[in-house]
Amino acid sequence: MRIGIIGAGAVGGFMAGHLARAGTDVAVLARGPHLAAIREKGLTVESQGETWTSRVTASDRAADLGEVDVIVVTAKGPALPVIAEAIQPMLGADTPVVCAMNGIPWWYEYKRDGGTNAPIERLDPGAVVWNSIGPQRAIGCMIDCPAAVPEPGFVRHVAPRKGSFTLGEPDNTESDRVKAIAKVIEAAGMGAPVTTNMRRAIWIKLLVNASRSPLGVLTGSTERGLAENPETLAVTLAIMREAQAVAASHGIEVRIDEDRQSDPSQRSLHRSSMLQDWDLGRPMEIDGIVRIIQDYGRNAGIATPVLDTVSALLGEKARAAGV
């Protein structure tokens, strides 16, 4: 199986490094200093006490990489419209596209019970991604892989557990293509559980991302720091409860273990993906992680006052900084 990784940053680099070490044919679409380092020295991954360097085919032009059997997109939501058009040379007639990203994905309404079966303007303006890739190619992916890029060409995995990528079809079937992809990922030493309820998996993580990532950007604090402060902990839990109610309006029940969420020892010192983007002056996934919950809440008549306040502050901080 030839796998194309689009956006070989923290998560994409982690996956590419594991796959390449296991002998999988990996084609990486990257750019800038990170691409230059990968070409010159290879891709180095540090994870669970091991460090290794792999050679991967890498370019900033999809045409150089050619057609692949599977594409894994690990780039952030704001970059997807440009990426969707750029990766066309890598798409075969039946190439699935695994969307390994935080927040609500662009394909979310496709074959959703009670959904619109249409693109979401908030996440996919002008339906560029929907029309360029096609929702029939989409495979959902919930990431559990806290990682960072401390320097170009080097990815550091910062959790004691192995990185995991939960995979699932938009129509909740357990398809042969998903099982085949999961088998390759697991053979490379990563987790790849297959779910028949991908949207629930997405919401489980979204409750964490929506409550902690924006607060991390506003305060500069880690998850553990937010849990150690009773006031920021109260805001965190309030947002989780609001997002939980919105998920329920989609028929998705997500339990919140408030004791565990309140225990600082259970929270990470890792700087969230959104906070890393802020640190680097990159566009943040505000629409897919925060504003989309507000949209769905309003459509269902569910108030989200705490999230609304945090969203307004986060949006203004980004606007003032020109991010």
Tab-separated table of C-alpha atoms in Angstrom:
chain	number	residue	atom	x	y	z
A	1	MET	CA	0.000	0.000	0.000
A	2	ARG	CA	1.411	3.381	-1.016
A	3	ILE	CA	0.332	6.107	1.408
A	4	GLY	CA	0.483	9.839	0.810
A	5	ILE	CA	0.802	12.085	3.872
A	6	ILE	CA	-0.392	15.642	3.312
A	7	GLY	CA	1.066	18.028	5.852
A	8	ALA	CA	3.949	16.206	7.501
A	9	GLY	CA	4.077	18.361	10.623
A	10	ALA	CA	3.676	16.978	14.132
A	11	VAL	CA	0.943	14.410	13.460
A	12	GLY	CA	1.717	13.748	9.807
A	13	GLY	CA	5.430	13.429	10.495
A	14	PHE	CA	4.767	11.052	13.377
A	15	MET	CA	2.663	8.816	11.143
A	16	ALA	CA	5.036	9.030	8.167
A	17	GLY	CA	8.038	8.168	10.329
A	18	HIS	CA	6.355	5.096	11.785
A	19	LEU	CA	5.077	3.890	8.419
A	20	ALA	CA	8.446	4.362	6.710
A	21	ARG	CA	10.273	2.526	9.505
A	22	ALA	CA	7.888	-0.417	8.988
A	23	GLY	CA	8.690	-0.529	5.266
A	24	THR	CA	5.544	1.150	3.936
A	25	ASP	CA	5.972	3.202	0.763
A	26	VAL	CA	5.330	6.757	2.011
A	27	ALA	CA	5.028	9.907	-0.100
A	28	VAL	CA	5.062	13.150	1.881
A	29	LEU	CA	3.728	16.502	0.692
A	30	ALA	CA	5.478	19.176	2.757
A	31	ARG	CA	7.034	22.600	2.305
A	32	GLY	CA	9.559	25.118	3.576
A	33	PRO	CA	12.359	24.334	6.048
A	34	HIS	CA	10.629	21.136	7.154
A	35	LEU	CA	10.699	19.779	3.598
A	36	ALA	CA	14.312	20.877	3.127
A	37	ALA	CA	15.358	19.078	6.327
A	38	ILE	CA	13.502	15.891	5.384
A	39	ARG	CA	15.170	15.836	1.990
A	40	GLU	CA	18.617	16.500	3.396
A	41	LYS	CA	18.667	14.455	6.598
A	42	GLY	CA	15.530	12.311	6.567
A	43	LEU	CA	12.560	12.427	8.923
A	44	THR	CA	13.427	11.890	12.596
A	45	VAL	CA	10.826	10.769	15.144
A	46	GLU	CA	11.200	10.549	18.908
A	47	SER	CA	8.536	8.436	20.607
A	48	GLN	CA	8.287	6.336	23.759
A	49	GLY	CA	12.014	6.375	24.454
A	50	GLU	CA	13.063	5.627	20.882
A	51	THR	CA	14.511	7.923	18.217
A	52	TRP	CA	14.922	6.945	14.584
A	53	THR	CA	15.370	8.541	11.182
A	54	SER	CA	13.614	7.367	8.027
A	55	ARG	CA	14.015	8.325	4.406
A	56	VAL	CA	10.734	9.199	2.716
A	57	THR	CA	9.838	10.516	-0.716
A	58	ALA	CA	9.027	14.177	-0.167
A	59	SER	CA	8.080	17.153	-2.316
A	60	ASP	CA	6.047	20.355	-2.277
A	61	ARG	CA	4.411	19.336	-5.568
A	62	ALA	CA	1.808	16.570	-5.655
A	63	ALA	CA	2.663	15.836	-9.281
A	64	ASP	CA	6.169	14.790	-8.187
A	65	LEU	CA	4.693	12.230	-5.794
A	66	GLY	CA	2.148	10.735	-8.159
A	67	GLU	CA	-0.837	8.517	-7.530
A	68	VAL	CA	-1.171	6.765	-4.175
A	69	ASP	CA	-3.464	4.101	-2.723
A	70	VAL	CA	-4.463	6.151	0.346
A	71	ILE	CA	-4.105	9.813	1.237
A	72	VAL	CA	-3.909	10.921	4.872
A	73	VAL	CA	-4.517	14.645	5.325
A	74	THR	CA	-3.083	15.918	8.606
A	75	ALA	CA	-3.097	19.605	7.658
A	76	LYS	CA	-5.325	22.047	9.569
A	77	GLY	CA	-8.830	23.024	8.472
A	78	PRO	CA	-7.960	26.509	7.118
A	79	ALA	CA	-5.536	24.960	4.615
A	80	LEU	CA	-7.951	22.386	3.190
A	81	PRO	CA	-9.402	24.312	0.215
A	82	VAL	CA	-5.928	24.871	-1.259
A	83	ILE	CA	-4.856	21.309	-0.429
A	84	ALA	CA	-7.983	19.750	-1.960
A	85	GLU	CA	-7.137	21.200	-5.347
A	86	ALA	CA	-3.374	20.644	-5.041
A	87	ILE	CA	-3.557	16.887	-4.337
A	88	GLN	CA	-5.490	15.957	-7.473
A	89	PRO	CA	-2.417	14.312	-9.115
A	90	MET	CA	-2.222	11.910	-6.164
A	91	LEU	CA	-5.822	10.722	-6.457
A	92	GLY	CA	-6.603	7.506	-8.270
A	93	ALA	CA	-10.145	6.521	-9.227
A	94	ASP	CA	-10.807	4.978	-5.798
A	95	THR	CA	-8.181	6.586	-3.559
A	96	PRO	CA	-9.733	7.166	-0.109
A	97	VAL	CA	-8.819	10.313	1.817
A	98	VAL	CA	-8.350	9.918	5.571
A	99	CYS	CA	-9.138	13.224	7.275
A	100	ALA	CA	-6.912	13.202	10.374
A	101	MET	CA	-7.830	16.518	11.939
A	102	ASN	CA	-9.307	18.106	15.036
A	103	GLY	CA	-12.854	19.404	15.230
A	104	ILE	CA	-15.852	18.820	13.011
A	105	PRO	CA	-14.636	17.693	9.552
A	106	TRP	CA	-15.781	19.058	6.202
A	107	TRP	CA	-17.585	15.783	5.359
A	108	TYR	CA	-19.575	15.674	8.632
A	109	GLU	CA	-23.060	16.031	7.074
A	110	TYR	CA	-22.416	13.333	4.455
A	111	LYS	CA	-24.747	10.405	5.179
A	112	ARG	CA	-25.439	11.671	8.699
A	113	ASP	CA	-28.790	10.504	10.062
A	114	GLY	CA	-30.964	13.602	10.171
A	115	GLY	CA	-28.258	15.640	8.456
A	116	THR	CA	-28.265	17.752	5.307
A	117	ASN	CA	-26.007	15.511	3.175
A	118	ALA	CA	-24.454	18.749	1.969
A	119	PRO	CA	-21.240	20.732	2.538
A	120	ILE	CA	-20.939	23.032	5.548
A	121	GLU	CA	-20.253	26.604	4.470
A	122	ARG	CA	-18.518	27.422	7.757
A	123	LEU	CA	-15.950	24.665	7.199
A	124	ASP	CA	-15.852	24.446	3.418
A	125	PRO	CA	-16.622	27.855	1.854
A	126	GLY	CA	-17.958	27.428	-1.654
A	127	ALA	CA	-17.860	23.623	-1.249
A	128	VAL	CA	-14.319	23.586	-2.638
A	129	VAL	CA	-13.224	20.522	-0.646
A	130	TRP	CA	-16.527	18.707	-1.131
A	131	ASN	CA	-16.358	19.139	-4.903
A	132	SER	CA	-12.595	18.643	-5.328
A	133	ILE	CA	-12.160	15.538	-3.197
A	134	GLY	CA	-15.691	14.178	-2.977
A	135	PRO	CA	-17.305	13.024	0.278
A	136	GLN	CA	-17.425	9.428	-0.996
A	137	ARG	CA	-13.638	9.309	-0.586
A	138	ALA	CA	-13.674	10.559	3.006
A	139	ILE	CA	-12.702	8.401	5.967
A	140	GLY	CA	-12.955	9.931	9.428
A	141	CYS	CA	-10.019	9.904	11.813
A	142	MET	CA	-9.846	10.932	15.468
A	143	ILE	CA	-6.270	11.714	16.498
A	144	ASP	CA	-4.790	10.796	19.880
A	145	CYS	CA	-1.202	11.721	19.243
A	146	PRO	CA	0.154	14.742	21.132
A	147	ALA	CA	3.286	15.739	19.251
A	148	ALA	CA	5.327	18.750	18.262
A	149	VAL	CA	8.005	19.788	15.768
A	150	PRO	CA	10.849	21.270	17.853
A	151	GLU	CA	12.938	21.800	14.722
A	152	PRO	CA	12.554	21.125	10.977
A	153	GLY	CA	12.669	17.439	10.121
A	154	PHE	CA	12.216	16.339	13.737
A	155	VAL	CA	8.963	15.207	15.385
A	156	ARG	CA	8.669	14.611	19.124
A	157	HIS	CA	5.795	12.516	20.503
A	158	VAL	CA	5.117	13.747	24.039
A	159	ALA	CA	2.789	11.103	25.518
A	160	PRO	CA	3.770	7.844	27.264
A	161	ARG	CA	1.140	5.895	25.315
A	162	LYS	CA	1.544	5.087	21.646
A	163	GLY	CA	-0.075	7.394	19.109
A	164	SER	CA	-3.522	6.286	17.987
A	165	PHE	CA	-5.772	7.063	15.021
A	166	THR	CA	-9.407	5.977	15.334
A	167	LEU	CA	-10.843	5.348	11.863
A	168	GLY	CA	-14.450	5.234	10.689
A	169	GLU	CA	-16.696	5.600	7.675
A	170	PRO	CA	-19.159	8.501	7.422
A	171	ASP	CA	-22.004	5.976	6.995
A	172	ASN	CA	-20.894	4.005	10.119
A	173	THR	CA	-20.181	0.794	8.208
A	174	GLU	CA	-17.069	-1.288	8.905
A	175	SER	CA	-15.706	-1.244	5.365
A	176	ASP	CA	-12.913	-3.292	3.839
A	177	ARG	CA	-10.967	-0.139	2.965
A	178	VAL	CA	-10.989	1.094	6.554
A	179	LYS	CA	-9.905	-2.284	7.897
A	180	ALA	CA	-7.078	-2.465	5.355
A	181	ILE	CA	-5.771	0.985	6.292
A	182	ALA	CA	-6.031	0.195	10.009
A	183	LYS	CA	-4.011	-2.997	9.483
A	184	VAL	CA	-1.131	-1.076	7.887
A	185	ILE	CA	-1.118	1.594	10.607
A	186	GLU	CA	-1.144	-0.997	13.393
A	187	ALA	CA	1.641	-2.984	11.719
A	188	ALA	CA	3.758	0.178	11.965
A	189	GLY	CA	3.388	0.305	15.756
A	190	MET	CA	0.521	2.783	16.063
A	191	GLY	CA	-3.035	2.275	17.270
A	192	ALA	CA	-5.827	2.237	14.695
A	193	PRO	CA	-9.141	1.155	16.240
A	194	VAL	CA	-12.053	1.021	13.813
A	195	THR	CA	-15.369	2.480	14.943
A	196	THR	CA	-18.876	2.248	13.557
A	197	ASN	CA	-19.757	5.558	15.219
A	198	MET	CA	-17.150	7.994	13.905
A	199	ARG	CA	-19.105	11.104	14.848
A	200	ARG	CA	-19.262	10.085	18.484
A	201	ALA	CA	-15.480	9.601	18.488
A	202	ILE	CA	-15.127	13.073	16.990
A	203	TRP	CA	-17.354	14.666	19.642
A	204	ILE	CA	-15.566	12.908	22.504
A	205	LYS	CA	-12.345	14.629	21.529
A	206	LEU	CA	-14.093	17.841	20.497
A	207	LEU	CA	-15.358	18.388	24.041
A	208	VAL	CA	-11.735	18.458	25.173
A	209	ASN	CA	-10.455	20.556	22.267
A	210	ALA	CA	-13.255	23.116	22.443
A	211	SER	CA	-12.905	23.601	26.179
A	212	ARG	CA	-9.130	23.633	26.554
A	213	SER	CA	-7.587	24.770	23.269
A	214	PRO	CA	-9.206	28.244	23.176
A	215	LEU	CA	-8.457	28.790	26.863
A	216	GLY	CA	-4.886	27.717	26.252
A	217	VAL	CA	-4.498	30.402	23.589
A	218	LEU	CA	-6.171	33.061	25.753
A	219	THR	CA	-4.098	32.262	28.843
A	220	GLY	CA	-0.942	30.638	27.494
A	221	SER	CA	-1.533	27.772	29.904
A	222	THR	CA	-1.270	24.018	29.431
A	223	GLU	CA	-4.135	21.601	30.113
A	224	ARG	CA	-2.672	20.904	33.544
A	225	GLY	CA	-2.419	24.597	34.339
A	226	LEU	CA	-6.065	25.141	33.399
A	227	ALA	CA	-7.081	22.276	35.713
A	228	GLU	CA	-4.981	23.574	38.610
A	229	ASN	CA	-6.767	26.930	38.619
A	230	PRO	CA	-10.317	26.544	40.022
A	231	GLU	CA	-11.613	29.464	37.948
A	232	THR	CA	-10.302	28.252	34.581
A	233	LEU	CA	-11.362	24.723	35.510
A	234	ALA	CA	-14.930	25.985	36.034
A	235	VAL	CA	-14.889	27.617	32.573
A	236	THR	CA	-13.457	24.438	31.044
A	237	LEU	CA	-16.208	22.248	32.499
A	238	ALA	CA	-18.926	24.733	31.542
A	239	ILE	CA	-17.834	24.636	27.891
A	240	MET	CA	-17.719	20.839	27.964
A	241	ARG	CA	-21.285	20.710	29.241
A	242	GLU	CA	-22.458	23.114	26.520
A	243	ALA	CA	-20.757	21.052	23.801
A	244	GLN	CA	-22.201	17.886	25.344
A	245	ALA	CA	-25.720	19.311	24.957
A	246	VAL	CA	-25.068	20.206	21.319
A	247	ALA	CA	-23.767	16.699	20.614
A	248	ALA	CA	-26.940	15.266	22.180
A	249	SER	CA	-28.997	17.272	19.694
A	250	HIS	CA	-27.350	15.095	17.021
A	251	GLY	CA	-28.277	11.956	18.902
A	252	ILE	CA	-24.738	11.565	20.231
A	253	GLU	CA	-24.357	10.920	23.941
A	254	VAL	CA	-20.972	11.823	25.378
A	255	ARG	CA	-20.271	11.242	29.076
A	256	ILE	CA	-18.101	13.731	30.975
A	257	ASP	CA	-16.033	12.306	33.812
A	258	GLU	CA	-15.790	15.556	35.769
A	259	ASP	CA	-13.626	14.058	38.518
A	260	ARG	CA	-11.012	12.962	35.999
A	261	GLN	CA	-11.270	16.176	33.997
A	262	SER	CA	-10.709	18.141	37.226
A	263	ASP	CA	-7.634	16.168	38.301
A	264	PRO	CA	-4.468	18.051	37.263
A	265	SER	CA	-2.441	14.840	37.410
A	266	GLN	CA	-4.597	13.485	34.573
A	267	ARG	CA	-3.974	16.529	32.378
A	268	SER	CA	-1.082	17.063	30.027
A	269	LEU	CA	1.712	19.627	30.067
A	270	HIS	CA	1.609	19.520	26.269
A	271	ARG	CA	0.813	22.758	24.445
A	272	SER	CA	-2.321	22.086	22.402
A	273	SER	CA	-2.301	22.110	18.607
A	274	MET	CA	-4.199	25.410	18.600
A	275	LEU	CA	-1.733	26.957	21.038
A	276	GLN	CA	1.175	25.752	18.896
A	277	ASP	CA	-0.440	27.419	15.889
A	278	TRP	CA	-0.781	30.649	17.877
A	279	ASP	CA	2.864	30.437	18.956
A	280	LEU	CA	3.911	30.148	15.307
A	281	GLY	CA	1.538	32.840	14.008
A	282	ARG	CA	-0.505	30.357	11.971
A	283	PRO	CA	-4.281	30.407	11.339
A	284	MET	CA	-6.060	28.552	14.121
A	285	GLU	CA	-8.871	26.008	13.762
A	286	ILE	CA	-11.422	28.288	15.397
A	287	ASP	CA	-14.195	27.475	12.930
A	288	GLY	CA	-13.920	23.686	13.148
A	289	ILE	CA	-13.386	23.485	16.907
A	290	VAL	CA	-15.381	26.407	18.335
A	291	ARG	CA	-17.711	28.262	15.970
A	292	ILE	CA	-19.235	25.160	14.432
A	293	ILE	CA	-20.478	24.113	17.882
A	294	GLN	CA	-22.071	27.535	18.253
A	295	ASP	CA	-23.721	27.127	14.841
A	296	TYR	CA	-25.127	23.706	15.631
A	297	GLY	CA	-26.249	24.935	19.042
A	298	ARG	CA	-28.177	27.859	17.570
A	299	ASN	CA	-29.771	25.610	14.958
A	300	ALA	CA	-30.975	23.310	17.742
A	301	GLY	CA	-32.041	26.135	20.085
A	302	ILE	CA	-29.302	25.293	22.601
A	303	ALA	CA	-27.619	28.181	24.396
A	304	THR	CA	-23.809	28.185	24.607
A	305	PRO	CA	-23.100	31.389	26.584
A	306	VAL	CA	-19.693	30.442	27.971
A	307	LEU	CA	-18.445	29.172	24.630
A	308	ASP	CA	-19.845	32.307	22.960
A	309	THR	CA	-17.806	34.507	25.283
A	310	VAL	CA	-14.606	32.514	24.835
A	311	SER	CA	-15.150	32.418	21.076
A	312	ALA	CA	-15.533	36.200	20.925
A	313	LEU	CA	-12.328	36.741	22.896
A	314	LEU	CA	-10.412	34.192	20.850
A	315	GLY	CA	-11.651	35.655	17.571
A	316	GLU	CA	-10.664	39.175	18.598
A	317	LYS	CA	-7.235	38.027	19.730
A	318	ALA	CA	-6.677	36.386	16.350
A	319	ARG	CA	-8.009	39.425	14.458
A	320	ALA	CA	-5.857	41.872	16.405
A	321	ALA	CA	-2.787	39.747	15.737
A	322	GLY	CA	-3.642	39.338	12.063
A	323	VAL	CA	-3.682	35.558	12.353
